PDB file of C-alpha atoms in Angstrom:
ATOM      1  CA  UNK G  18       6.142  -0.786  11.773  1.00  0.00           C
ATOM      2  CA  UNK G  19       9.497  -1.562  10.449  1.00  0.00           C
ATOM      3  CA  UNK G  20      10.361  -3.408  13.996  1.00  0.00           C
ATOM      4  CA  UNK G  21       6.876  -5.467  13.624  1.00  0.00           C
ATOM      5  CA  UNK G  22       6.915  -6.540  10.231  1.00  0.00           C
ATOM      6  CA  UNK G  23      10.697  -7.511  10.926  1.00  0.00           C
ATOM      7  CA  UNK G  24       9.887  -9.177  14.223  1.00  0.00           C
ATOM      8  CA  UNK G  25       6.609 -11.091  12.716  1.00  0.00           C
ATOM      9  CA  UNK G  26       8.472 -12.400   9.782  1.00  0.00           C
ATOM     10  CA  UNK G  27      11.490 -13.677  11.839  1.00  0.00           C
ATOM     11  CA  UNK G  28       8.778 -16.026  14.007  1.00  0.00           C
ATOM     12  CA  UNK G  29       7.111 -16.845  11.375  1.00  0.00           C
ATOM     13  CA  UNK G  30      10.160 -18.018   8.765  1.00  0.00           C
ATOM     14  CA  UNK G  31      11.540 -20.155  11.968  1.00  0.00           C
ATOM     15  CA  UNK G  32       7.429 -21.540  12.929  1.00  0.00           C
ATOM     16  CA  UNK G  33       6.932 -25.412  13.352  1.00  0.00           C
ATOM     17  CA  UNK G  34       5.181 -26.592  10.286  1.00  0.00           C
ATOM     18  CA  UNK G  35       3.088 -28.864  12.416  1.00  0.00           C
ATOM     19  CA  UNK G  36       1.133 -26.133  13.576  1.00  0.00           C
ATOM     20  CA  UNK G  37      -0.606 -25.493  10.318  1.00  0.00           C
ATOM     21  CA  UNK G  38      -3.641 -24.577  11.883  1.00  0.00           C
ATOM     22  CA  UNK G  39      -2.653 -20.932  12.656  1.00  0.00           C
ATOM     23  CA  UNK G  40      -1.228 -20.486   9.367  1.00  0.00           C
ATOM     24  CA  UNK G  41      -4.048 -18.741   7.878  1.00  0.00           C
ATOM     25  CA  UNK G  42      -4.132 -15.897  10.774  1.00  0.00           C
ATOM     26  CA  UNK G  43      -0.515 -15.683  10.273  1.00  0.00           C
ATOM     27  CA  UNK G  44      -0.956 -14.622   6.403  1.00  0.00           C
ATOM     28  CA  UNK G  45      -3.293 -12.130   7.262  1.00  0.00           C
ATOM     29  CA  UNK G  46      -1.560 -10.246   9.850  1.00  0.00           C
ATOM     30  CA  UNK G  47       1.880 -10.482   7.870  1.00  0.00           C
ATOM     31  CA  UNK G  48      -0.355  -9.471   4.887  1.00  0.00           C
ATOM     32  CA  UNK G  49      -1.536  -6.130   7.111  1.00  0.00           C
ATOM     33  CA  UNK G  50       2.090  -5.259   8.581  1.00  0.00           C
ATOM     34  CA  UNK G  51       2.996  -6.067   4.394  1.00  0.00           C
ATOM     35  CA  UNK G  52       0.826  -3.050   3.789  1.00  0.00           C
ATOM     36  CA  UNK G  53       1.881  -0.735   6.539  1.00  0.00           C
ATOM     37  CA  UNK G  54       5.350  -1.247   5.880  1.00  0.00           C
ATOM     38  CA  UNK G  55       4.411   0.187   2.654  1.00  0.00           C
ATOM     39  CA  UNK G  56       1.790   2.828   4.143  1.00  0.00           C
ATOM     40  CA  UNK G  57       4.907   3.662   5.663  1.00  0.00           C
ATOM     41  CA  UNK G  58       6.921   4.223   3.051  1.00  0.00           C
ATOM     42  CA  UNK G  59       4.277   6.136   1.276  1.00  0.00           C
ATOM     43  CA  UNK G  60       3.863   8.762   3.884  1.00  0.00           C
ATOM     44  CA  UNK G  61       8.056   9.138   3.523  1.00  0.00           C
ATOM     45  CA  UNK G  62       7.120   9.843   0.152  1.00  0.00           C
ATOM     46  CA  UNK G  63       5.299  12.384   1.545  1.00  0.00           C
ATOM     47  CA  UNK G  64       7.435  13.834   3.969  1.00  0.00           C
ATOM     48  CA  UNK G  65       5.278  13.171   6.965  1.00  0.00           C
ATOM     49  CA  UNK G  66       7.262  10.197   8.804  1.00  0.00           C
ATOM     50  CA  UNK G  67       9.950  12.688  10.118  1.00  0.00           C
ATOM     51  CA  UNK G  68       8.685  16.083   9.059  1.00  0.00           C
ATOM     52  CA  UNK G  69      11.705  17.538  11.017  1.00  0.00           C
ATOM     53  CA  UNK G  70      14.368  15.702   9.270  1.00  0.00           C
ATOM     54  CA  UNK G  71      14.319  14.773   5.726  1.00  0.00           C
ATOM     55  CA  UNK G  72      17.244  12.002   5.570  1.00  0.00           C
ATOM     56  CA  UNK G  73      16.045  10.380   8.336  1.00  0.00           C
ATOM     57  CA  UNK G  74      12.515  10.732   7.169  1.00  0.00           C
ATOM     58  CA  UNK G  75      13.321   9.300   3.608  1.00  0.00           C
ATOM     59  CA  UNK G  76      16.076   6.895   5.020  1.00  0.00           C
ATOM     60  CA  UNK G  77      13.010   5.432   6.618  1.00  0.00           C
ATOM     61  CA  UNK G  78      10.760   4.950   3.583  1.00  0.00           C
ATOM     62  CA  UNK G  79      13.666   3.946   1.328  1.00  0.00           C
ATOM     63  CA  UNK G  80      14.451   1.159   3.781  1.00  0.00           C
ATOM     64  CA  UNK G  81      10.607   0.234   3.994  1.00  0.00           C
ATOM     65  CA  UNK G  82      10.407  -0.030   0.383  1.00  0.00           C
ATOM     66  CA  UNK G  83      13.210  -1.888   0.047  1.00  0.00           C
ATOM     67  CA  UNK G  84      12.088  -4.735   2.587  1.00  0.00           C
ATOM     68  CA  UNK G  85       8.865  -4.866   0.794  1.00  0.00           C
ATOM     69  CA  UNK G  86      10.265  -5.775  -2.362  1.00  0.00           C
ATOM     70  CA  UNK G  87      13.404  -4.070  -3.352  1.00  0.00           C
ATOM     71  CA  UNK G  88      11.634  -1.261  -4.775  1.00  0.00           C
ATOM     72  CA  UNK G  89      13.397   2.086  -5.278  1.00  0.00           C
ATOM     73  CA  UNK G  90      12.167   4.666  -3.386  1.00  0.00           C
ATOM     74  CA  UNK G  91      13.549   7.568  -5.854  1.00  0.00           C
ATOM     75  CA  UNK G  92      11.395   5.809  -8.163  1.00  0.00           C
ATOM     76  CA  UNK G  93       8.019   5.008  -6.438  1.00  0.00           C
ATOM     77  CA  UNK G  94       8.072   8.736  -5.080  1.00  0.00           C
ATOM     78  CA  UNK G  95       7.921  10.402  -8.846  1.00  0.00           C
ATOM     79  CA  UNK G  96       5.525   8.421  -9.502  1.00  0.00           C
ATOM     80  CA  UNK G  97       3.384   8.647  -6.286  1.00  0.00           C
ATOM     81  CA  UNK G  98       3.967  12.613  -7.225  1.00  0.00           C
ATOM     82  CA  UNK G  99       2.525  12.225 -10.888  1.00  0.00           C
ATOM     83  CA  UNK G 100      -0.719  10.494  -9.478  1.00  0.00           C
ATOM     84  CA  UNK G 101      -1.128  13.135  -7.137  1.00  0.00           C
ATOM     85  CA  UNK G 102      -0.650  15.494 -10.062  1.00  0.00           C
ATOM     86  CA  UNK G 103      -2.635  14.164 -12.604  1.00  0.00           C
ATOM     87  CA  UNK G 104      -5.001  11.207 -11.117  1.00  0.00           C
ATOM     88  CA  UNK G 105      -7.111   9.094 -12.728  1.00  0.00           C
ATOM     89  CA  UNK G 106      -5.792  10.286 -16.085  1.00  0.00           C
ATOM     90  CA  UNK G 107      -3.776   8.636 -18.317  1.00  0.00           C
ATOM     91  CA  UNK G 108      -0.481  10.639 -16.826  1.00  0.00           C
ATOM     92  CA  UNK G 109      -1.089   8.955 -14.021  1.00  0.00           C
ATOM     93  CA  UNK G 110       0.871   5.802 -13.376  1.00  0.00           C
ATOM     94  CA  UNK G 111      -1.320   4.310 -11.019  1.00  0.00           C
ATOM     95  CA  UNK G 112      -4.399   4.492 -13.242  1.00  0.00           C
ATOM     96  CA  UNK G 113      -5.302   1.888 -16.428  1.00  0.00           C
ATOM     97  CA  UNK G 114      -4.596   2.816 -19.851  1.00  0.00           C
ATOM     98  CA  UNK G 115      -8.204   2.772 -20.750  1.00  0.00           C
ATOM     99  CA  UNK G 116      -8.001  -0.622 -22.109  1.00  0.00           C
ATOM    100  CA  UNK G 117      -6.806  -2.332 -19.137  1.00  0.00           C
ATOM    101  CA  UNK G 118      -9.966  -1.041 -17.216  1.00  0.00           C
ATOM    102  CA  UNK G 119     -11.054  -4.494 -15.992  1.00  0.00           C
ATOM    103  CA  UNK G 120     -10.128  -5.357 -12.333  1.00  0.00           C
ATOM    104  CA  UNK G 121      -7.888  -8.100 -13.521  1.00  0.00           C
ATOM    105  CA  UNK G 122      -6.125  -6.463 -16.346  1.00  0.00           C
ATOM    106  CA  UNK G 123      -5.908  -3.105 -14.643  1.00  0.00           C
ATOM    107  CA  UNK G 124      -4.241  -4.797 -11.707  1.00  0.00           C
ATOM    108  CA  UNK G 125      -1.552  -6.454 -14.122  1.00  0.00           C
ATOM    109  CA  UNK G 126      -1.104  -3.689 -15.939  1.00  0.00           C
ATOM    110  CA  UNK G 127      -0.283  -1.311 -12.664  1.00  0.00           C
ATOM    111  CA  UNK G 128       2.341  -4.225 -11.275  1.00  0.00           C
ATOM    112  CA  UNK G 129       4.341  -4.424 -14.748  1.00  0.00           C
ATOM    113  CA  UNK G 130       4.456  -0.471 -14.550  1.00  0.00           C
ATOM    114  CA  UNK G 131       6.271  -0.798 -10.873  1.00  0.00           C
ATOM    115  CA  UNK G 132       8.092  -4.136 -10.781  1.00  0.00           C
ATOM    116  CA  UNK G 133      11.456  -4.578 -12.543  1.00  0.00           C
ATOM    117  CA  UNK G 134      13.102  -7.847 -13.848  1.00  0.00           C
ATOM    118  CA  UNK G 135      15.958  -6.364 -11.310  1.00  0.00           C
ATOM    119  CA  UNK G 136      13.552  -6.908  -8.548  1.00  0.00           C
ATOM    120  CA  UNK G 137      12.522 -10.457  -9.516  1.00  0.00           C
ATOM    121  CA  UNK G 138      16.175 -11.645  -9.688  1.00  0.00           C
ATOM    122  CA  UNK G 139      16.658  -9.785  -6.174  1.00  0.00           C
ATOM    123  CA  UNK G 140      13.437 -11.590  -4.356  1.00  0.00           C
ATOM    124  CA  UNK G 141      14.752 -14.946  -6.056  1.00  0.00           C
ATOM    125  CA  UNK G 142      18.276 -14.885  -4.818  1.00  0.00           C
ATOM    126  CA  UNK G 143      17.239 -13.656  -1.389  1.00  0.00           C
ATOM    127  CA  UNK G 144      14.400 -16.481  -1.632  1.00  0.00           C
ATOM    128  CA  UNK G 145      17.830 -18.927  -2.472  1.00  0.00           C
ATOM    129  CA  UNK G 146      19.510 -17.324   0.311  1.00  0.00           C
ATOM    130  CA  UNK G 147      16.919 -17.903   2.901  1.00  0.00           C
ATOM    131  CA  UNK G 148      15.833 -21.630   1.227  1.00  0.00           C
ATOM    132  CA  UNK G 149      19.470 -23.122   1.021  1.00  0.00           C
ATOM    133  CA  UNK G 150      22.353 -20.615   3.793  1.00  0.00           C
ATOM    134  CA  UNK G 151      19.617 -20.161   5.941  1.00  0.00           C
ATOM    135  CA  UNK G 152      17.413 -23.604   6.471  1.00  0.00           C
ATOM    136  CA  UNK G 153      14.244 -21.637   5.959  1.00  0.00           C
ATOM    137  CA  UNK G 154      11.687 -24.358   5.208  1.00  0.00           C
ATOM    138  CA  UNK G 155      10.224 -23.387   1.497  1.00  0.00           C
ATOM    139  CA  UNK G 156       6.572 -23.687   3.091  1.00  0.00           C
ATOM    140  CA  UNK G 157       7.531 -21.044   5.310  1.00  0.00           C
ATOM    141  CA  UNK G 158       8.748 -18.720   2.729  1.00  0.00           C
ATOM    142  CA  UNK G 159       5.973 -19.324   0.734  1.00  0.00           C
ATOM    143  CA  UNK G 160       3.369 -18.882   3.405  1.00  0.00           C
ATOM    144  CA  UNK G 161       4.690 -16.353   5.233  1.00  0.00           C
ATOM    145  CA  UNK G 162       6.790 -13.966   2.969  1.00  0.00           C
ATOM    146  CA  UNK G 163       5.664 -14.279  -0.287  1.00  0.00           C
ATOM    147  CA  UNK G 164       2.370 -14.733  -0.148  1.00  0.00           C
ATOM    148  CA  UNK G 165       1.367 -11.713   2.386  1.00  0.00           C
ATOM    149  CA  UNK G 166       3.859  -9.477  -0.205  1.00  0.00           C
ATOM    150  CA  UNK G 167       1.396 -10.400  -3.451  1.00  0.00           C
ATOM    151  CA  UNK G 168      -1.789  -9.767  -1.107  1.00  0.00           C
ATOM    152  CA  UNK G 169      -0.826  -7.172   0.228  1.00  0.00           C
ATOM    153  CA  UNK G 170      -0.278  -5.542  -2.945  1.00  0.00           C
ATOM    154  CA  UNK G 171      -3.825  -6.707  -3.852  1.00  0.00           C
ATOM    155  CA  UNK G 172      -5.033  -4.722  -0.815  1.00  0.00           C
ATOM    156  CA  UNK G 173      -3.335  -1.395  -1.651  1.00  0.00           C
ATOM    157  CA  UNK G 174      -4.443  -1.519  -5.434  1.00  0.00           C
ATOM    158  CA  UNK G 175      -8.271  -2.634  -4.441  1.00  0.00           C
ATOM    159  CA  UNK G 176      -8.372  -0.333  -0.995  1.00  0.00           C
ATOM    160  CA  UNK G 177      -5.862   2.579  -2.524  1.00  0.00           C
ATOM    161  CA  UNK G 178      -6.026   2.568  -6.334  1.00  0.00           C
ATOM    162  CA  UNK G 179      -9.517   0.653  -7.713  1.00  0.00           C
ATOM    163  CA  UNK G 180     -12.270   1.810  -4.699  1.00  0.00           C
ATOM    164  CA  UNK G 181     -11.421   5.848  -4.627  1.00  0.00           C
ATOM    165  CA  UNK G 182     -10.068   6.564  -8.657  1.00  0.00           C
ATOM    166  CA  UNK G 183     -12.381   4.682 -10.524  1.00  0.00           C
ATOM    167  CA  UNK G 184     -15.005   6.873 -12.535  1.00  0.00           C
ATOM    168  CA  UNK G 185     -18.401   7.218 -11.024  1.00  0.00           C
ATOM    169  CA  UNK G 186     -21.425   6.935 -13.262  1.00  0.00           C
ATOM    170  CA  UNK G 187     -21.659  10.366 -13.955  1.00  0.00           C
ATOM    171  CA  UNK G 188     -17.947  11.257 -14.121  1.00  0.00           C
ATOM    172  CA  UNK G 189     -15.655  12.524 -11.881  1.00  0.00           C
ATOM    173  CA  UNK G 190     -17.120  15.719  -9.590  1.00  0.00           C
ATOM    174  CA  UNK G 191     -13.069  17.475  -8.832  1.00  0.00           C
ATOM    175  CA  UNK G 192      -9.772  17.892  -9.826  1.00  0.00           C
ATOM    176  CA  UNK G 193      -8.709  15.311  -7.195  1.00  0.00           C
ATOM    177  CA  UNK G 194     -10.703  12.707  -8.862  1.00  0.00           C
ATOM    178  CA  UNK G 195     -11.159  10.710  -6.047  1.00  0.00           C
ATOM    179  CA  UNK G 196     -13.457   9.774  -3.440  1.00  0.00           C
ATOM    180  CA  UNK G 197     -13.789   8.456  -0.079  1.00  0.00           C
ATOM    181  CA  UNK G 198     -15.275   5.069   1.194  1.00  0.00           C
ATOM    182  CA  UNK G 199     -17.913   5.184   3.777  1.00  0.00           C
ATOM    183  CA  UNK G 200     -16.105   2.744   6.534  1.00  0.00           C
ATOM    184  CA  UNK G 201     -15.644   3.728  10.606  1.00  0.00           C
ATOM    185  CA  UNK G 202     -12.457   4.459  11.196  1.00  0.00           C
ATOM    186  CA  UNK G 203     -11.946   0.935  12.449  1.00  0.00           C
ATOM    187  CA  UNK G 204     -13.179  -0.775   9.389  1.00  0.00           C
ATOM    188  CA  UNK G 205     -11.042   1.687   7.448  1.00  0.00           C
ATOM    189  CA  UNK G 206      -7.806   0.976   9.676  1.00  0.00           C
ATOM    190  CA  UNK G 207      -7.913  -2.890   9.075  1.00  0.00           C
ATOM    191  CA  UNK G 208      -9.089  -2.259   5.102  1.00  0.00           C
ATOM    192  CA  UNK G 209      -5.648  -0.386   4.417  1.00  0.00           C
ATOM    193  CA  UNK G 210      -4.488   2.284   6.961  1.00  0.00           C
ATOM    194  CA  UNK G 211      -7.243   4.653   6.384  1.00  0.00           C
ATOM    195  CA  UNK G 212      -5.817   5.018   2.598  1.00  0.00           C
ATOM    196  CA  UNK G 213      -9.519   4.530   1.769  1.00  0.00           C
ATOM    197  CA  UNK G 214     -10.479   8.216   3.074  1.00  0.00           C
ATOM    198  CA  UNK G 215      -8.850   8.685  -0.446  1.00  0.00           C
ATOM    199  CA  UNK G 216     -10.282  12.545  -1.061  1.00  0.00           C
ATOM    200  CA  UNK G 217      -9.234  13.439   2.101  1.00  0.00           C
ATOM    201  CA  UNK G 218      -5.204  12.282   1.432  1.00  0.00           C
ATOM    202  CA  UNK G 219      -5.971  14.234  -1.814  1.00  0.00           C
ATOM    203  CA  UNK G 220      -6.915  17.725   0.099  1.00  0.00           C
ATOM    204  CA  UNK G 221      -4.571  17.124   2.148  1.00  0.00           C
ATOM    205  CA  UNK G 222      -1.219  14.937   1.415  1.00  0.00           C
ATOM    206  CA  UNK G 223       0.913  16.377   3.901  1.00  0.00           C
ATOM    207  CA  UNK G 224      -1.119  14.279   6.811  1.00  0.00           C
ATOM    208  CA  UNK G 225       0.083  11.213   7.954  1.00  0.00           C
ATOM    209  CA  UNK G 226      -2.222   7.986   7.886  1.00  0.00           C
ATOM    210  CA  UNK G 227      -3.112   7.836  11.093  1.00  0.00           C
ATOM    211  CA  UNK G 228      -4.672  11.663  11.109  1.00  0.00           C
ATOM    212  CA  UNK G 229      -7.192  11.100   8.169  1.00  0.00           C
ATOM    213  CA  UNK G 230     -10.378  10.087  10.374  1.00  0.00           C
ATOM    214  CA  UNK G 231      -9.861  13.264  12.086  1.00  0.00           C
ATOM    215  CA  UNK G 232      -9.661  15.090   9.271  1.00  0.00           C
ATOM    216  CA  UNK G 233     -12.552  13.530   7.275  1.00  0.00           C
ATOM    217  CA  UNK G 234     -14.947  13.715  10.752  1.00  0.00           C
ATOM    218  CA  UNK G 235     -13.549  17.486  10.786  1.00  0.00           C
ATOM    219  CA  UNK G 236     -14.304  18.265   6.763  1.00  0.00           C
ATOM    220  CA  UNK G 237     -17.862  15.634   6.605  1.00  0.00           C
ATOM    221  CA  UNK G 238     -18.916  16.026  10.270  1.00  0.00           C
ATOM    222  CA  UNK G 239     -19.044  12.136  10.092  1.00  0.00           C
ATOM    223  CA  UNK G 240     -18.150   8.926   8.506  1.00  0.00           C
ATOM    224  CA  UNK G 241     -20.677   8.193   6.750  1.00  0.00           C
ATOM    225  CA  UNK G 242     -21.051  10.583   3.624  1.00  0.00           C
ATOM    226  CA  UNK G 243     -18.317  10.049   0.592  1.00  0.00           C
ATOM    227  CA  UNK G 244     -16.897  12.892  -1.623  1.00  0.00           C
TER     228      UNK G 244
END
């Protein structure tokens, strides 16, 4: 993923500007490898990348979180552990504060609680560093890396965060306090890396991404009945 996103972005930052009309494909799938470099990252978080060896296993997610926008991986893990802990509850720092429960305001207030004025100066001098060492045209940096970075944390929040923890009509039914959406596997691979089969990374966090349809077919006998 890490050899993707890096390979994508390189193209991309160096693309002739007179071929605009590809540009929005391009956003999209840098938006997608965006999200699975962080998909990634929260599977480190996890343990699951390299189950067999731990440095090399959170070596990989720090570095993944770090290309996706400088974020510390010590960090993001505590708090990936306290909504896993206590979801959908005001301990949990994924979740609104029950006043930011609009779409909107939720989504604001869940990317003040994770990005740092520390990060902003970082993106901005390695935006400098790109614009004015490099020759990166600011078009390209704009279309092609920071662009896919804020949509693609639009996807995780709507796909990871909004869809499977927010409260059903008639409250939640578990402790997990989550549920699942009803897409094929293929629908739920392009959505956001199967993170959408939400109860099932809930029952059972220790399994990668890419084993969650198996799991859910396994647990629901098919795709088409939500927790």
């Amino acid at each position: 993923m890490i050899g993707l996103w890096a390979m994508s972005l390189g193209v991309l930052l160096t693309a002739d500007q007179a071929l605009v009309w590809w540009a929005p494909l391009a956003v999209l799938m840098q938006t997608f490898l965006y999200t699975g470099l962080f998909i990634t990252a929260h599977d480190a978080m996890h343990g699951t990348v390299a189950p067999a060896f731990p440095r090399l296993n959170r070596f990989i997610g720090a570095t993944c979180v770090r290309l996706y926008a400088l974020f510390s991986f010590q960090r993001l893990q505590q708090a990936h552990w306290a909504h896993h802990q206590h979801p959908a509850t005001t301990k949990d720092p994924d979740f609104h504060d029950g006043e930011h429960d609009g779409l909107v305001r939720w989504y604001l207030h869940f990317m003040i609680g994770y990005v740092s004025p520390l990060q902003i100066v970082g993106m901005a001098a390695i935006f400098n560093v790109f614009l004015f060492a490099a020759g990166v045209p600011v078009a390209n940096l704009i279309l092609f890396w920071i662009l896919p970075s804020l949509l693609s944390t639009l996807q995780l929040f709507y796909f990871g965060t909004v869809l499977p923890h927010r409260e059903p009509r008639n409250g939640y039914n578990d402790s997990h306090r989550a549920r699942s959406n009803d897409f094929s596997p293929l629908v739920s691979f392009l959505t956001c890396y199967h993170f959408g089969y939400h109860w099932e990374h809930h029952e059972r966090p220790d399994l990668p991404w890419w084993r969650l349809p198996h799991f859910r077919r396994r647990t629901t006998g098919c795709f088409e009945v939500t927790q």
